[in-house]
mmCIF file of C-alpha atoms in Angstrom:
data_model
loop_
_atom_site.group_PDB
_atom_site.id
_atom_site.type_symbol
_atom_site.label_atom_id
_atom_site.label_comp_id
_atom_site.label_asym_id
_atom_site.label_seq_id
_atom_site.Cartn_x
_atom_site.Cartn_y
_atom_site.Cartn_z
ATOM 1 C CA UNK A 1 92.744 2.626 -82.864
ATOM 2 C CA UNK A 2 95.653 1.035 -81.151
ATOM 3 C CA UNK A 3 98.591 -0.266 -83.382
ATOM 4 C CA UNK A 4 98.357 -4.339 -83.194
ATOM 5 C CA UNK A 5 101.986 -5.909 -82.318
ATOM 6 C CA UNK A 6 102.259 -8.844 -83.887
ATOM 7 C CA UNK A 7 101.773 -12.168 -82.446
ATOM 8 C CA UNK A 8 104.362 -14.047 -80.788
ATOM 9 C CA UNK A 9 104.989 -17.632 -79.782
ATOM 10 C CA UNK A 10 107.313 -16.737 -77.174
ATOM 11 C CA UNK A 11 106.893 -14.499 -73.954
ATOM 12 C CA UNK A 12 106.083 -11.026 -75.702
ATOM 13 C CA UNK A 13 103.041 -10.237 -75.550
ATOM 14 C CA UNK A 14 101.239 -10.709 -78.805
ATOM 15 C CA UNK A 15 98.454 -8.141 -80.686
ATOM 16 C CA UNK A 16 95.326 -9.228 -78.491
ATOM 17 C CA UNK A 17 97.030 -9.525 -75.110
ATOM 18 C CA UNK A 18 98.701 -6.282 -75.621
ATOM 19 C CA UNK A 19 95.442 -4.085 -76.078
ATOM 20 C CA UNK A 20 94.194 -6.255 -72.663
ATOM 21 C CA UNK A 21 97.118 -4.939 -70.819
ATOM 22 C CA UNK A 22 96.546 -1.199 -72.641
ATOM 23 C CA UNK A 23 92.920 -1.732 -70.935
ATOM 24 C CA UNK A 24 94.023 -2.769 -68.499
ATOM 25 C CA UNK A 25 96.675 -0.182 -67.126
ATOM 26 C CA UNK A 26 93.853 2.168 -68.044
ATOM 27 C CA UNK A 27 91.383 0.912 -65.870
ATOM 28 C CA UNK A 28 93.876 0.817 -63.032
ATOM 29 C CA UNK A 29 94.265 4.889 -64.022
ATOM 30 C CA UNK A 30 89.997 5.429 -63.403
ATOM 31 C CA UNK A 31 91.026 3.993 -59.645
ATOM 32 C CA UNK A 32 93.770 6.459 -59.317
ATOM 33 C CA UNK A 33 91.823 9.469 -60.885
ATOM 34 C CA UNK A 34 89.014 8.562 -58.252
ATOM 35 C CA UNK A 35 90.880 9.670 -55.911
ATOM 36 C CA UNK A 36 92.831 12.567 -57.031
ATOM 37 C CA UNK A 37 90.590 14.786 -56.629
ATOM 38 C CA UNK A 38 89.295 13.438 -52.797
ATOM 39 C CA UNK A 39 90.985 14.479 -49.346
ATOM 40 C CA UNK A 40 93.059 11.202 -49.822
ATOM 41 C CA UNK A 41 95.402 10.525 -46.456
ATOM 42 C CA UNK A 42 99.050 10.075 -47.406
ATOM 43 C CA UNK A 43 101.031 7.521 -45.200
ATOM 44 C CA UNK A 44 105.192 6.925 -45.423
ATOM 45 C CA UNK A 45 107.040 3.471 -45.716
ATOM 46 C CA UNK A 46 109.597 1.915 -43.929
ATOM 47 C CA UNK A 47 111.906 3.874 -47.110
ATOM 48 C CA UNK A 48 110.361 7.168 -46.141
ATOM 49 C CA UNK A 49 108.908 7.239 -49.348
ATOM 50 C CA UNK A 50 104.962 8.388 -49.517
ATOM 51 C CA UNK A 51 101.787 5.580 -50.135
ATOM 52 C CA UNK A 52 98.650 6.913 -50.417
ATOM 53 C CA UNK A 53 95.539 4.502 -51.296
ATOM 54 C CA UNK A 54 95.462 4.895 -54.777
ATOM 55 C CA UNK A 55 98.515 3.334 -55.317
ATOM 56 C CA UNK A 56 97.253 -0.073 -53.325
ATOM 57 C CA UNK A 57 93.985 0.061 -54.945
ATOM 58 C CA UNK A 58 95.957 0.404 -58.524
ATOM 59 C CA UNK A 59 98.028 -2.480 -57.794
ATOM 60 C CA UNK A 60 95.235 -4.757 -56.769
ATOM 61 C CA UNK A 61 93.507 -4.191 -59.998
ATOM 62 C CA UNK A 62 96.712 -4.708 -62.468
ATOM 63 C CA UNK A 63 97.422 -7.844 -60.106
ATOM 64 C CA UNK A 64 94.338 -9.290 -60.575
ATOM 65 C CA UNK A 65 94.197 -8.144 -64.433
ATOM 66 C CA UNK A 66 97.934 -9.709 -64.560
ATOM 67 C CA UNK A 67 97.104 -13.076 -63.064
ATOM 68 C CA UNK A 68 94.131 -13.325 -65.204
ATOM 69 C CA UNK A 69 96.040 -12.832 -68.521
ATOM 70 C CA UNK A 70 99.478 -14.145 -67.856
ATOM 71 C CA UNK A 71 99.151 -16.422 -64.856
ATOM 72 C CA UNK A 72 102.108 -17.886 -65.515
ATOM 73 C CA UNK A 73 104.603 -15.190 -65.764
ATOM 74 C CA UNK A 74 105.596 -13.762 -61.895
ATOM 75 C CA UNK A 75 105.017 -10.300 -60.791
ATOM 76 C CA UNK A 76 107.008 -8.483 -58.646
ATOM 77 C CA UNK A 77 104.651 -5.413 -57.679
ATOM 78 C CA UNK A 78 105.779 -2.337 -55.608
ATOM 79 C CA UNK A 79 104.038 -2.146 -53.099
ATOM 80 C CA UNK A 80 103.182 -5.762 -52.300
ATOM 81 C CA UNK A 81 107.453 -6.149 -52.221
ATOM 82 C CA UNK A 82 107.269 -3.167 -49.803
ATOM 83 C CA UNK A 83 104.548 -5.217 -47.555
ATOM 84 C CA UNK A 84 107.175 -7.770 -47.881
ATOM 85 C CA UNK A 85 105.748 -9.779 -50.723
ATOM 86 C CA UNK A 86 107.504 -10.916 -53.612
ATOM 87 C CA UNK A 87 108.031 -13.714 -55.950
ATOM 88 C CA UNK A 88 110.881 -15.689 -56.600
ATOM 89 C CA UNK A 89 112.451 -14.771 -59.799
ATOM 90 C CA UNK A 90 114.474 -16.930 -61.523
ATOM 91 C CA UNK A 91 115.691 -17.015 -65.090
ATOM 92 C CA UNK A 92 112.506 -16.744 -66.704
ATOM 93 C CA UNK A 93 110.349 -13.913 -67.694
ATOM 94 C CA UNK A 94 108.633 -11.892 -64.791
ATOM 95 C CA UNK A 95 106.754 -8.674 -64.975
ATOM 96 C CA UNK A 96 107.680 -5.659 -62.958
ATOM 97 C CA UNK A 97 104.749 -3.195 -61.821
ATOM 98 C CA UNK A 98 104.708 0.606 -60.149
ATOM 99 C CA UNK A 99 100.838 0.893 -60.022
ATOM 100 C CA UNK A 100 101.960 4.897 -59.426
ATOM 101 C CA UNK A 101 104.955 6.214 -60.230
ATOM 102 C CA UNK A 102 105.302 9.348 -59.271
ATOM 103 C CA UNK A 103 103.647 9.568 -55.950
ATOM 104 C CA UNK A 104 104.749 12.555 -55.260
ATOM 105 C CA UNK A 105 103.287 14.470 -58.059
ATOM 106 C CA UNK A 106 99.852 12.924 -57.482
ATOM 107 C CA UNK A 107 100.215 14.341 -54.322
ATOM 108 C CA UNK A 108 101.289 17.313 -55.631
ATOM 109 C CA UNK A 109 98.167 17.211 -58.043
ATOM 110 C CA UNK A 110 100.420 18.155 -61.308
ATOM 111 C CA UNK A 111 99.259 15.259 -63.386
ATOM 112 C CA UNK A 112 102.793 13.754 -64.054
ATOM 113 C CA UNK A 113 102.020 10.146 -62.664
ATOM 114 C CA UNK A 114 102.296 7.101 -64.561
ATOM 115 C CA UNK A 115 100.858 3.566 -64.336
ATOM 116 C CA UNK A 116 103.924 1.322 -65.213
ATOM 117 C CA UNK A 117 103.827 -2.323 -66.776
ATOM 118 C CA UNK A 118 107.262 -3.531 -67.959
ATOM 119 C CA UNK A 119 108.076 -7.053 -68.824
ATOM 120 C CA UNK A 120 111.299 -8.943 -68.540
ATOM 121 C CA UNK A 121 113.148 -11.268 -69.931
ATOM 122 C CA UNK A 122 116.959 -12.419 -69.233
ATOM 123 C CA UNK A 123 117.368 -9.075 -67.519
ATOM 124 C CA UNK A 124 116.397 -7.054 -70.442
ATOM 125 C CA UNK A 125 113.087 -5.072 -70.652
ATOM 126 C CA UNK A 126 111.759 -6.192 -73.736
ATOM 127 C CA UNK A 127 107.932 -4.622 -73.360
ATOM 128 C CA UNK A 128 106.850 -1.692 -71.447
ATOM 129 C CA UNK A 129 102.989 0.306 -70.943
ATOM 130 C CA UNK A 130 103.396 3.605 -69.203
ATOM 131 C CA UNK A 131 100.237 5.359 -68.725
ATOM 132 C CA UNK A 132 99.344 8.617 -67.459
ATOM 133 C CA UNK A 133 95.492 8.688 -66.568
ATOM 134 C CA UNK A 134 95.999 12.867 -65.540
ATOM 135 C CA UNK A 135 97.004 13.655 -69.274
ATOM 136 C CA UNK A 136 94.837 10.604 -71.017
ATOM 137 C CA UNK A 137 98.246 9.549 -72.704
ATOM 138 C CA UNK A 138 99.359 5.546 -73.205
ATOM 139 C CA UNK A 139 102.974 4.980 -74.315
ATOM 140 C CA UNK A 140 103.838 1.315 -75.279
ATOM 141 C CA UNK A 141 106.561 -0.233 -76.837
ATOM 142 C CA UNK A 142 108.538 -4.001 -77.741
ATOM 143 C CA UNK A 143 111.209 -4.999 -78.833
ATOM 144 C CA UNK A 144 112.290 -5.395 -82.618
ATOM 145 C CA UNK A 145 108.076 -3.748 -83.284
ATOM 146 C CA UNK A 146 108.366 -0.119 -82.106
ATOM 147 C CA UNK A 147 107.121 2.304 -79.801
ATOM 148 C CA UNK A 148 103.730 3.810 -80.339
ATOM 149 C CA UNK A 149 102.071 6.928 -78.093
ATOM 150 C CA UNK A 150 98.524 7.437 -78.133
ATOM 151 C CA UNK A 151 96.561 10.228 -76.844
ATOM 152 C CA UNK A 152 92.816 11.735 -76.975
ATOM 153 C CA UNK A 153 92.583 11.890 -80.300
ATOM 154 C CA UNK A 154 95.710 10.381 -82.215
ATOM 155 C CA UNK A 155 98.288 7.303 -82.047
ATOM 156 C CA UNK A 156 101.323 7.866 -83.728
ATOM 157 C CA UNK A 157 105.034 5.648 -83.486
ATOM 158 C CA UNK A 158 107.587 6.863 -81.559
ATOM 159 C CA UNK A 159 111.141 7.541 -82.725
ATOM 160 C CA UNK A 160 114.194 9.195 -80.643
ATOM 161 C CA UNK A 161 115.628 12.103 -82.498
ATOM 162 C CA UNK A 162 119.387 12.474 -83.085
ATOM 163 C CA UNK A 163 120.871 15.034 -80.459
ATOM 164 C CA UNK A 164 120.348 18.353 -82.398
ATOM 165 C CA UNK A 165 123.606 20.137 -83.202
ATOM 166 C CA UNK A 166 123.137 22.711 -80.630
ATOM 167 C CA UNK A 167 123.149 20.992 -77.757
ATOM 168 C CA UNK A 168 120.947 18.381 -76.085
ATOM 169 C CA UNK A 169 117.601 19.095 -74.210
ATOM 170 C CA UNK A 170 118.372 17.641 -70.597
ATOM 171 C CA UNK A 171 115.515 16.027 -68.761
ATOM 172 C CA UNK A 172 115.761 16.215 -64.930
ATOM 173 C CA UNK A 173 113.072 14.632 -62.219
ATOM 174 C CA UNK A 174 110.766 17.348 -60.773
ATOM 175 C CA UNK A 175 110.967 16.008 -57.320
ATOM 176 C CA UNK A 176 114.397 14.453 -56.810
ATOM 177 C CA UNK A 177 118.275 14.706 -57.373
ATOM 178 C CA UNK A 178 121.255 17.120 -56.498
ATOM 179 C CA UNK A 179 121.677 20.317 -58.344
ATOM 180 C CA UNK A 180 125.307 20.785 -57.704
ATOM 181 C CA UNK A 181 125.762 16.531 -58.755
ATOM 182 C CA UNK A 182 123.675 17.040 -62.193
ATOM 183 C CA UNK A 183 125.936 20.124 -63.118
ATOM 184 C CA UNK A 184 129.515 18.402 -62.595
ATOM 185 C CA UNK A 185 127.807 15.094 -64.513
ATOM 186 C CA UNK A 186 126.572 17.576 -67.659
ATOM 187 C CA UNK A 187 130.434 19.570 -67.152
ATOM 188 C CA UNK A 188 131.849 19.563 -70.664
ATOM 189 C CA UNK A 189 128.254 18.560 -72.391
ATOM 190 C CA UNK A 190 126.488 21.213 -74.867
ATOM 191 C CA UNK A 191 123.522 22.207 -73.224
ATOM 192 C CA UNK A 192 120.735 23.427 -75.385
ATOM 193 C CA UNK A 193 117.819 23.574 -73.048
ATOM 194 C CA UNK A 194 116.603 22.041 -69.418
ATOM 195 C CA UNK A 195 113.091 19.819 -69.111
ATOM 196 C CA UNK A 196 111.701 18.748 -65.339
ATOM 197 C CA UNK A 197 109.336 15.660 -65.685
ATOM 198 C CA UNK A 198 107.645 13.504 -62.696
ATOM 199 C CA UNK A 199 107.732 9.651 -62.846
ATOM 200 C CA UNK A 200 108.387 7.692 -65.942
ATOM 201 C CA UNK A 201 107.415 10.193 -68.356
ATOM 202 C CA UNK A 202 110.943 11.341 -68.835
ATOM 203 C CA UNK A 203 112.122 8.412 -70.723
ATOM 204 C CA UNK A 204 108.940 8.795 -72.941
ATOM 205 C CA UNK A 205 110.195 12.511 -73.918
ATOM 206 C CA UNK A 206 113.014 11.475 -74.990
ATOM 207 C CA UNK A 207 111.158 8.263 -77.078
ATOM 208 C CA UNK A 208 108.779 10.923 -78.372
ATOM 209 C CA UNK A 209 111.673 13.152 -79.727
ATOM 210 C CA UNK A 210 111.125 16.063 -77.355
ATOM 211 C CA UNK A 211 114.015 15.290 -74.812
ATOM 212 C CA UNK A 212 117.657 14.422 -75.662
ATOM 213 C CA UNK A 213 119.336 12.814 -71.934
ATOM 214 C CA UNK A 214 117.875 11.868 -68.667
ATOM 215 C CA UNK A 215 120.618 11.249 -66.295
ATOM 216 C CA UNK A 216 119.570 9.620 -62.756
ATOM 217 C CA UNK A 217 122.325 9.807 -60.419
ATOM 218 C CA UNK A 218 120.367 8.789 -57.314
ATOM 219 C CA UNK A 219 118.864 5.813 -56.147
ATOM 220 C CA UNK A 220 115.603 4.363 -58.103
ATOM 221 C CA UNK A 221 113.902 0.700 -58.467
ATOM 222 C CA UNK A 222 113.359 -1.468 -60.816
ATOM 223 C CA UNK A 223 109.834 -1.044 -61.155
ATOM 224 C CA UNK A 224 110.003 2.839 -61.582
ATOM 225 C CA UNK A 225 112.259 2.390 -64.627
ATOM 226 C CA UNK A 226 111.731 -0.872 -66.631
ATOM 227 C CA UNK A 227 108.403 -0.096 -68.688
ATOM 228 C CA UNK A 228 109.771 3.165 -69.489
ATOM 229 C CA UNK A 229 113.152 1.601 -70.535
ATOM 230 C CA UNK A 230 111.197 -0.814 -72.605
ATOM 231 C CA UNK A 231 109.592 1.583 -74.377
ATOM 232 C CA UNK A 232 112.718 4.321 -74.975
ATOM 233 C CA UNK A 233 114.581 1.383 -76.261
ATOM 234 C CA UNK A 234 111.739 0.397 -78.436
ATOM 235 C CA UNK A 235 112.469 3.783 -79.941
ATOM 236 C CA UNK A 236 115.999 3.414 -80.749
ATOM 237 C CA UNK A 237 116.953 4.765 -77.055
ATOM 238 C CA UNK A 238 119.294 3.549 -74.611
ATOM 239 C CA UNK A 239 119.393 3.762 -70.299
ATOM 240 C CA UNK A 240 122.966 2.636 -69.423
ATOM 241 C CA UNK A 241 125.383 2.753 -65.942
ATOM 242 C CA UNK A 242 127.791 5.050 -65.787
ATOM 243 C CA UNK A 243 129.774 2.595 -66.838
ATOM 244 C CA UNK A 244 128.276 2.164 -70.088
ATOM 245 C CA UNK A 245 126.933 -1.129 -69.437
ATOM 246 C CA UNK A 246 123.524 -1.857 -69.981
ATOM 247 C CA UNK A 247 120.752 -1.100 -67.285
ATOM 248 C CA UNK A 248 119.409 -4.708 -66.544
ATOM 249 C CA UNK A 249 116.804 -5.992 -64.541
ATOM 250 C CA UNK A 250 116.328 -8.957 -61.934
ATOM 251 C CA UNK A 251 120.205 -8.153 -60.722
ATOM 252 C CA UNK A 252 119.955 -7.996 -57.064
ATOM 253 C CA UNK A 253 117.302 -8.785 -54.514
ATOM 254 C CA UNK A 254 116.111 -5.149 -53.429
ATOM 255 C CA UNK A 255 115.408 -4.448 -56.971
ATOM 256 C CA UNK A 256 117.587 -1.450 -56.915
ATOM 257 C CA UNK A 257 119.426 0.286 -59.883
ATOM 258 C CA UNK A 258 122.371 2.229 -60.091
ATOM 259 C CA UNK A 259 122.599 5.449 -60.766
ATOM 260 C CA UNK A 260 122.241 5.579 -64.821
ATOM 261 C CA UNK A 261 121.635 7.640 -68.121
ATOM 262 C CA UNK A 262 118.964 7.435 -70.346
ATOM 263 C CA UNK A 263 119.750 8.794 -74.113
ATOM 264 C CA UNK A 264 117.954 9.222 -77.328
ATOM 265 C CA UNK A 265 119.920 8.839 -80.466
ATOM 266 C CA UNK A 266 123.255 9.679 -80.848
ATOM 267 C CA UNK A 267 124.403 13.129 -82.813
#
């Protein structure tokens, strides 16, 4: 049974629409799983970054699912900005979609691919759905309600853990970043043990307690971070610059963050 959140009068999603949106990131997962396992062709954007057709075919059904439940509320959508479609987004709430994050790994075919919703609101992510249809797990999370992970057989709330007194568990993408960079960053920080995660799924280690500090020193987007962020924070986490300010959203208009860090509790 999925934890109800309760029900709000403003632009978080309340109990019923949140279990829609669960459903619905899950059907969009079926799509992708369809064709996993198929001789899919992979094509390359005008970033040099890999599309293949589940990722369109995911997006159509979460837009669709979107419009349907929150008509109101703007989307901006990965691949529809990359075919040079996107909404105005002003100072209101907008949702920000990666129909598959992670790309690479479904190419791969190692399961660690996510379905991300994340919502928005004055450039803070205040409610995030990551879903991995590969390992049948559903994160969500809100703001001031919690984080909550659900998989085959169990749901259970998320909490960050406090950096254990032996060092931190690092978290590092599988698929990008700069050895020789992520070793200066972590010089003078106890190191107690080193993760590799695809997509979104490393901010939901460290909201599930397993990982300590994800730091991202390239480039990523908007959409590949915010329903993560929503629900790490939702956990008691925090993704912030390397300037220690806050990682918002809606900043600039190529959607593109700065290199950041994303931490569980501190020690």
């Amino acid at each position: 049974m999925i934890p109800d959140l309760p029900p709000t009068t403003g632009p978080l999603p309340g109990a019923s629409l949140t279990q829609h949106l669960i459903a619905l990131s899950a059907t969009a997962g079926e799509a992708i799983l369809a064709i996993y396992t198929t001789a899919f062709e992979v094509s390359t954007k005008a970033d040099n970054s890999p599309v293949t057709q589940a990722d369109t075919r995911a997006e159509a059904i979460l837009l669709e699912g979107l419009a349907r439940y929150c008509p109101d509320i703007p989307v901006v959508a990965e691949e529809s900005v990359a075919a040079g479609h996107c909404p105005t987004v002003g100072d209101g709430p907008f949702w920000l979609v990666d129909p598959l994050d992670g790309t690479r790994e479904f190419i791969k075919r190692n399961g660690e691919f996510t379905v991300n919703l994340g919502l928005v609101v004055e450039g803070r992510p205040v409610f995030g759905i990551v879903h991995c249809p590969a390992l049948a797990v559903t994160y969500w999370g809100a703001a001031g309600t919690g984080a909550f992970m659900r998989g085959r057989h169990t749901t259970r709330s998320l909490h960050c853990r406090p950096t254990p007194g032996d060092g931190a568990t690092v978290i590092a993408s599988r698929s990008h970043g700069d050895d020789a960079e992520m070793e200066e960053f972590l010089h003078g920080t106890r190191v107690a043990r080193r993760l590799l995660a695809g997509s979104s799924l490393k901010f939901c280690r460290i909201a599930e307690g397993v990982a300590d500090l994800y730091p991202r020193l390239g480039p990523t987007c908007e959409w590949d971070t915010c329903a993560a962020h929503a629900v790490l924070a939702a956990a008691g986490g925090s993704v912030r610059t390397l300037e220690g300010e806050p990682l918002t959203y809606g900043k600039r208009a190529d959607f593109l963050n700065p290199p950041f860090v994303a931490r569980g509790l501190a020690a």
